[in-house]
XYZ file of C-alpha atoms in Angstrom:
464
model
C -21.246 -15.343 8.870
C -23.663 -16.532 6.374
C -26.445 -16.013 8.907
C -25.387 -12.674 10.003
C -25.226 -11.580 6.461
C -28.669 -12.959 5.597
C -30.201 -11.288 8.658
C -28.506 -7.893 8.095
C -28.629 -7.033 4.423
C -27.243 -3.324 5.157
C -23.716 -2.360 5.282
C -21.537 -3.723 8.386
C -20.289 -0.760 9.641
C -18.744 -2.164 12.618
C -16.614 -4.760 10.563
C -15.803 -2.166 8.078
C -14.006 -0.124 10.984
C -11.699 -2.918 11.664
C -10.954 -3.211 8.043
C -10.176 0.492 8.046
C -8.107 0.837 11.184
C -6.073 -2.495 10.630
C -5.268 -1.462 7.058
C -4.311 1.965 8.130
C -2.193 0.380 10.824
C -0.188 -1.644 8.138
C 0.137 1.313 5.660
C 1.252 3.911 8.197
C 4.826 2.738 8.738
C 5.659 1.715 5.208
C 6.346 5.126 3.633
C 6.363 7.364 6.922
C 10.195 7.482 6.441
C 10.435 8.896 3.137
C 10.331 12.551 4.206
C 13.061 12.279 6.768
C 15.124 9.342 5.059
C 17.117 11.902 3.122
C 18.084 13.619 6.508
C 18.512 10.345 8.449
C 20.934 8.722 5.701
C 22.813 12.182 5.930
C 23.013 12.025 9.705
C 23.949 8.196 9.895
C 27.186 9.507 7.786
C 27.159 6.456 5.398
C 26.870 8.564 2.141
C 30.361 10.157 1.203
C 28.688 12.677 -1.052
C 25.335 14.529 -1.134
C 24.571 12.868 -4.468
C 24.989 9.362 -2.989
C 22.302 9.851 -0.402
C 19.359 8.747 -2.731
C 21.388 5.487 -3.539
C 21.492 4.580 0.310
C 18.273 5.622 1.010
C 16.589 3.344 -1.484
C 17.954 0.242 0.133
C 16.608 1.360 3.517
C 13.054 1.860 1.704
C 13.389 -1.479 0.051
C 14.162 -3.624 2.976
C 10.615 -3.536 4.316
C 9.256 -4.749 1.134
C 11.876 -7.273 0.642
C 10.960 -8.934 4.162
C 7.438 -8.869 3.291
C 8.246 -10.590 -0.332
C 9.649 -13.467 1.719
C 6.728 -14.102 4.067
C 3.560 -12.899 2.386
C 2.358 -16.356 0.768
C 3.155 -17.888 4.242
C 0.975 -15.595 6.072
C -1.730 -15.826 3.543
C -1.876 -19.586 3.896
C -1.670 -19.344 7.559
C -4.700 -17.155 7.534
C -6.651 -19.798 5.635
C -5.757 -22.377 8.087
C -5.847 -20.715 11.592
C -8.051 -17.829 10.651
C -7.849 -14.235 9.723
C -7.708 -12.795 13.487
C -4.452 -14.334 14.938
C -2.542 -13.619 11.705
C -3.891 -9.781 11.902
C -3.106 -9.563 15.688
C 0.348 -10.852 15.389
C 1.047 -8.583 12.397
C 0.141 -5.527 14.436
C 2.079 -6.523 17.279
C 4.953 -6.623 14.995
C 4.360 -2.946 14.008
C 4.332 -1.775 17.562
C 7.765 -3.446 18.260
C 9.745 -3.107 15.061
C 8.687 0.360 14.052
C 9.545 1.798 17.349
C 12.936 0.194 17.038
C 13.485 1.677 13.834
C 13.037 5.052 15.105
C 15.923 4.371 17.736
C 18.256 3.348 14.960
C 21.895 4.474 15.626
C 23.400 2.871 12.455
C 22.634 2.266 8.666
C 22.241 -1.699 9.409
C 20.094 -1.449 12.330
C 17.842 0.869 10.372
C 17.871 -1.630 7.414
C 17.294 -4.692 9.994
C 14.488 -3.375 11.763
C 12.710 -2.366 8.591
C 13.385 -6.024 7.174
C 11.712 -7.485 10.299
C 8.881 -5.239 10.345
C 8.111 -6.323 6.669
C 8.772 -9.925 7.204
C 6.521 -10.254 10.258
C 3.611 -7.977 8.988
C 1.284 -10.406 7.105
C -1.822 -7.959 7.525
C -2.753 -6.690 4.132
C -3.498 -10.152 2.446
C -5.786 -11.541 5.140
C -7.655 -8.138 5.635
C -8.360 -7.907 1.877
C -9.996 -11.533 2.224
C -11.823 -10.206 5.786
C -13.167 -7.248 3.797
C -15.096 -9.454 1.449
C -16.137 -11.981 3.851
C -17.933 -9.553 6.310
C -20.293 -8.086 3.553
C -22.886 -9.132 0.866
C -21.726 -9.099 -2.663
C -23.469 -5.855 -3.398
C -21.001 -4.346 -0.862
C -17.863 -5.767 -2.040
C -16.633 -2.665 -4.122
C -17.267 -0.427 -0.822
C -15.386 -3.144 1.092
C -12.314 -3.163 -1.209
C -12.571 0.598 -1.626
C -12.160 0.741 2.081
C -8.920 -1.048 2.119
C -7.370 0.921 -0.621
C -8.736 4.107 0.795
C -7.008 3.240 4.207
C -3.860 2.010 2.348
C -3.624 5.156 0.382
C -4.358 7.365 3.193
C -1.763 5.495 5.363
C 0.719 6.001 2.736
C 0.073 9.671 2.741
C -0.644 10.462 6.292
C 2.506 8.340 7.160
C 4.916 10.422 5.211
C 2.914 13.689 6.539
C 3.680 12.295 10.136
C 7.142 11.611 9.382
C 7.423 15.360 7.758
C 6.043 17.199 10.929
C 7.367 15.250 13.450
C 10.959 14.456 12.434
C 13.810 16.519 13.996
C 11.472 17.942 16.814
C 14.478 19.340 18.553
C 15.173 21.663 15.546
C 11.486 22.372 14.463
C 9.919 22.774 17.886
C 12.771 24.038 20.084
C 10.466 25.365 22.672
C 8.884 22.058 23.251
C 11.727 19.488 22.867
C 15.248 20.192 24.126
C 18.322 18.872 22.311
C 19.214 16.828 25.180
C 15.995 15.107 25.520
C 15.240 11.625 24.242
C 13.615 13.213 20.971
C 16.712 15.435 20.658
C 19.096 12.374 20.589
C 16.919 10.365 18.430
C 15.439 12.886 16.032
C 13.458 10.488 13.932
C 11.779 8.650 16.757
C 8.867 10.715 17.503
C 6.982 9.939 14.086
C 7.709 6.317 14.777
C 6.466 6.206 18.347
C 3.229 7.947 17.194
C 2.515 5.153 14.573
C 3.202 2.622 17.314
C 1.037 4.121 19.840
C -1.702 4.021 17.372
C -1.003 0.534 16.438
C -1.013 -0.639 20.102
C -4.657 0.937 20.252
C -5.646 -1.125 17.338
C -4.088 -4.118 18.673
C -6.092 -3.798 21.811
C -9.359 -3.160 20.050
C -8.829 -6.363 17.897
C -9.832 -8.350 20.820
C -13.336 -7.743 20.001
C -12.898 -8.424 16.328
C -15.319 -11.133 14.769
C -13.336 -14.128 13.111
C -14.745 -14.817 9.513
C -13.148 -18.229 8.907
C -14.625 -20.924 11.009
C -13.148 -24.700 10.758
C -15.225 -27.045 12.941
C -13.937 -30.639 13.658
C -16.776 -33.063 13.418
C -17.174 -36.823 13.258
C -18.182 -38.496 9.939
C -21.571 -39.459 10.985
C -22.401 -35.869 11.932
C -21.784 -34.451 8.507
C -24.903 -35.335 7.092
C -26.960 -33.478 9.787
C -24.887 -30.430 9.763
C -25.060 -30.215 5.787
C -28.782 -30.582 6.262
C -28.654 -27.583 8.730
C -26.564 -25.271 6.377
C -28.539 -26.151 3.485
C -30.976 -23.267 3.485
C -28.215 -20.810 4.212
C -26.212 -21.700 0.863
C -26.874 -20.314 -2.424
C -27.029 -23.351 -4.953
C -24.529 -21.439 -7.379
C -22.098 -21.093 -4.253
C -22.432 -24.768 -3.386
C -21.368 -25.745 -7.142
C -18.636 -23.153 -7.023
C -17.428 -24.429 -3.285
C -17.531 -28.167 -4.694
C -15.536 -27.073 -7.732
C -12.874 -25.227 -5.782
C -11.913 -28.377 -3.975
C -10.464 -29.784 -7.182
C -8.557 -26.469 -7.915
C -7.458 -25.646 -4.314
C -3.713 -26.007 -5.122
C -3.900 -24.486 -8.954
C -4.020 -20.639 -8.093
C -1.107 -20.342 -10.681
C -3.421 -21.906 -13.315
C -6.044 -19.233 -12.614
C -5.334 -16.823 -15.288
C -7.834 -14.027 -14.175
C -6.253 -13.987 -10.925
C -2.552 -14.132 -12.073
C -3.068 -11.607 -14.872
C -4.696 -9.045 -12.287
C -1.718 -9.748 -9.793
C 0.760 -8.795 -12.687
C -1.108 -5.595 -13.526
C -1.288 -4.959 -9.854
C 2.325 -5.376 -9.297
C 3.346 -3.225 -12.186
C 1.179 -0.486 -10.884
C 2.553 -1.093 -7.342
C 6.057 -0.698 -8.553
C 5.326 2.555 -10.011
C 3.614 3.951 -6.739
C 6.237 2.885 -4.534
C 8.956 4.434 -7.001
C 7.028 7.757 -7.192
C 6.351 7.953 -3.379
C 10.278 7.542 -2.904
C 11.108 9.827 -5.900
C 8.786 12.641 -4.834
C 10.126 13.010 -1.236
C 13.660 13.117 -2.520
C 13.003 15.350 -5.442
C 11.010 17.786 -3.407
C 13.698 17.989 -0.776
C 16.805 18.125 -2.945
C 18.447 21.297 -3.946
C 17.059 23.322 -7.021
C 20.537 23.294 -8.532
C 20.068 19.721 -8.867
C 16.452 19.984 -10.264
C 14.532 19.586 -6.910
C 12.417 22.226 -5.107
C 14.248 22.524 -1.938
C 11.610 21.982 0.312
C 11.687 21.186 4.064
C 10.570 17.705 5.652
C 7.708 19.923 6.994
C 6.744 21.454 3.430
C 6.468 17.869 1.950
C 4.503 16.699 5.084
C 1.920 19.456 4.387
C 1.457 18.478 0.827
C 1.130 14.859 1.706
C -1.546 15.850 4.495
C -3.626 17.808 1.900
C -3.558 14.731 -0.374
C -4.618 12.272 2.407
C -7.524 14.393 3.267
C -8.751 14.488 -0.635
C -8.228 10.412 -0.706
C -10.775 10.183 2.461
C -13.211 12.198 0.523
C -12.479 10.720 -3.024
C -12.646 7.264 -1.929
C -15.726 7.266 0.366
C -18.117 9.610 -1.809
C -16.546 9.413 -5.383
C -14.939 6.432 -6.363
C -17.969 3.894 -5.573
C -20.055 6.003 -8.013
C -17.103 5.783 -10.895
C -16.966 2.043 -10.184
C -20.781 1.762 -10.671
C -20.796 3.458 -13.924
C -17.431 2.414 -15.414
C -16.470 -0.721 -13.569
C -12.806 -1.480 -12.108
C -11.231 -1.937 -15.405
C -12.223 1.020 -17.414
C -11.710 3.313 -14.392
C -8.306 1.970 -14.048
C -7.449 2.581 -17.760
C -8.699 6.167 -17.729
C -6.753 6.939 -14.421
C -3.474 5.452 -15.928
C -3.918 7.722 -18.963
C -4.449 10.861 -16.910
C -1.326 10.176 -14.747
C 0.994 10.290 -17.817
C 0.846 14.067 -18.526
C 0.805 14.857 -15.011
C 4.120 13.097 -14.123
C 5.278 14.597 -17.420
C 4.817 18.130 -15.649
C 6.566 17.472 -12.470
C 10.101 18.384 -13.432
C 9.059 21.818 -14.569
C 7.669 22.934 -11.131
C 11.177 23.752 -10.062
C 10.898 26.915 -12.300
C 7.870 27.984 -10.400
C 8.352 30.198 -7.340
C 5.841 30.815 -4.393
C 2.797 30.941 -3.698
C 2.170 29.399 -7.211
C 4.705 26.354 -6.492
C 2.586 25.113 -3.397
C -0.553 25.632 -5.321
C 0.364 23.594 -8.335
C 2.294 20.984 -6.235
C -0.482 20.358 -4.069
C -3.217 20.050 -7.150
C -0.710 17.819 -8.922
C -0.252 15.540 -5.941
C -3.895 15.406 -5.034
C -4.755 14.344 -8.617
C -1.883 11.930 -9.019
C -2.463 10.036 -5.741
C -6.293 9.616 -6.351
C -5.768 8.323 -9.812
C -3.269 5.677 -8.451
C -5.819 4.598 -5.682
C -8.367 4.098 -8.273
C -6.016 1.729 -10.135
C -5.232 -0.287 -7.076
C -8.691 -0.795 -6.097
C -9.906 -1.995 -9.639
C -7.144 -4.672 -9.131
C -8.151 -5.350 -5.508
C -11.756 -6.230 -6.983
C -10.491 -8.220 -9.820
C -8.147 -10.290 -7.639
C -10.829 -11.112 -4.958
C -13.507 -12.024 -7.517
C -11.139 -14.327 -9.303
C -11.096 -16.880 -6.233
C -13.736 -18.516 -4.022
C -13.669 -17.680 -0.291
C -11.469 -20.621 0.793
C -8.643 -19.400 -1.525
C -8.866 -15.606 -0.872
C -6.341 -15.870 2.089
C -3.806 -17.669 -0.114
C -4.640 -15.601 -3.392
C -3.925 -12.411 -1.354
C -0.804 -13.742 0.083
C 0.424 -14.710 -3.288
C -0.424 -11.134 -4.564
C 1.313 -9.478 -1.498
C 4.405 -11.646 -2.237
C 4.672 -10.541 -5.853
C 3.654 -7.229 -4.866
C 6.224 -6.947 -2.416
C 8.963 -8.067 -4.514
C 8.144 -5.431 -6.861
C 8.031 -2.665 -4.263
C 11.304 -4.090 -2.868
C 12.985 -3.432 -6.139
C 11.284 -0.225 -6.665
C 12.845 2.149 -3.773
C 16.299 0.694 -4.548
C 16.041 1.189 -8.065
C 14.367 4.668 -7.837
C 17.142 5.771 -5.350
C 19.888 4.483 -7.620
C 18.155 6.146 -10.913
C 17.548 9.381 -8.659
C 21.073 9.742 -7.610
C 22.327 8.990 -11.353
C 19.978 11.449 -12.650
C 21.399 14.347 -10.541
C 24.567 13.934 -11.686
C 23.624 14.525 -15.270
C 22.258 18.012 -15.094
C 23.292 18.845 -18.633
C 22.523 15.458 -20.154
C 21.464 15.642 -23.958
C 18.157 13.347 -23.636
C 15.767 13.993 -20.401
C 18.715 16.039 -18.120
C 18.623 15.628 -14.603
C 15.175 14.606 -12.945
C 13.425 14.658 -16.143
C 14.837 11.347 -16.583
C 13.375 10.024 -13.339
C 9.812 11.043 -14.147
C 10.173 9.874 -17.931
C 10.904 6.386 -16.421
C 8.013 6.571 -14.196
C 5.724 7.299 -17.283
C 7.405 4.210 -19.047
C 6.001 2.030 -16.421
C 2.719 3.659 -16.052
C 2.361 3.049 -19.819
C 3.411 -0.569 -19.256
C 0.671 -1.073 -16.610
C -1.978 0.522 -18.844
C -1.183 -1.870 -21.842
C -1.619 -4.816 -19.817
C -4.948 -3.776 -18.737
C -6.227 -4.559 -22.349
C -7.036 -8.118 -23.711
C -5.503 -10.550 -24.472
C -3.279 -10.122 -21.422
C -5.960 -9.327 -18.829
C -8.522 -11.935 -18.122
C -11.251 -11.117 -15.889
C -13.998 -12.765 -14.172
C -17.276 -13.189 -15.919
C -19.099 -10.325 -14.285
C -16.574 -7.775 -15.706
C -16.265 -9.466 -18.964
C -17.848 -6.599 -20.684
C -15.076 -4.161 -19.965
């Protein structure tokens, strides 16, 4: 890899394509269920009252992240030992199998079990972040991690868009799908099947994916000659860093620049996951409960527009913003701008068409682009806080912590949303105003944590 990067100083487009499609593959199933989850819980007949649907929906949304929380560190360690590629291949295979089974769920507990296993066996994001850094030269690292967060953000948008458009096809497209067909009997299978087909195509393409972590077993008397051959390829600074890292290989928890950036990442991830669940539940709930009374198809359309904007923003706008402001200042500004946008959401229920659609699309586009700006900034800080031989474990640790927060977020958001809908005439922040107020509190907490003395940053970002 060092020889290839030295010989090819340009952008490694081929490797970046793998980074893009693998990240997209892991992001698509995470939130694709949210537009139809409200209706799925209703059809599974587990909620006794309409107001309780959000409560049960939260636990289905949380099961994926709870599973990933338990295994992410193990997958990161495995990626450092056996390589990035085997972990990526197995994770994509698990998407194909368990995402398909989720679409065929016939009971509430089957839905929870398949989502849990999908999360537990999907160790993709940590290794692919390490892979993105390793396939490119230092000057292209911001673009590499921007690709990860772009694909991640787009997956979290396009996934729900697919779910919104393709769920219940027998009802939405009666001329194409019969109520007696497979898709009529399993109304939420089609969006899951489409995601699984894409994952299967990515799995096949990974046959040609190059490995970046190479460990060669050699005899002791060969070490000296190998080091002599490698010496011209290794930067002296990297050599010192590598030798120093051997002493600190087991001290990730003592690496405060890493741990502080992980904590900030977790807080914002908690916020983003809670927002993702709340947005769909709020948009589809009845106006008498403070919602917008939109269909799953309407929500899918909003999220599709947002996904398209993310692609343009991350490829053409964010790299320039990062170059001028750096990852920390851009994250702070994005967090500040998110607060008034979230404050305005509950008042959209008073709007009528076409104004409602226009304002909702604009707010969704701005909010999600700002969120991706923050997440990309924390990616950059995390991956520059550790040497290469620790990146898999560091990203695995990050994924474990983040998955725990994201497991709590949907369950907590569902419970709070259900409670808020029962207090439409409350004295302080009635109805859904309370939900968005609490989202703003979390956003404000994340903003505070981006300042010193809490956030310690790598030397190259010390000026921020």
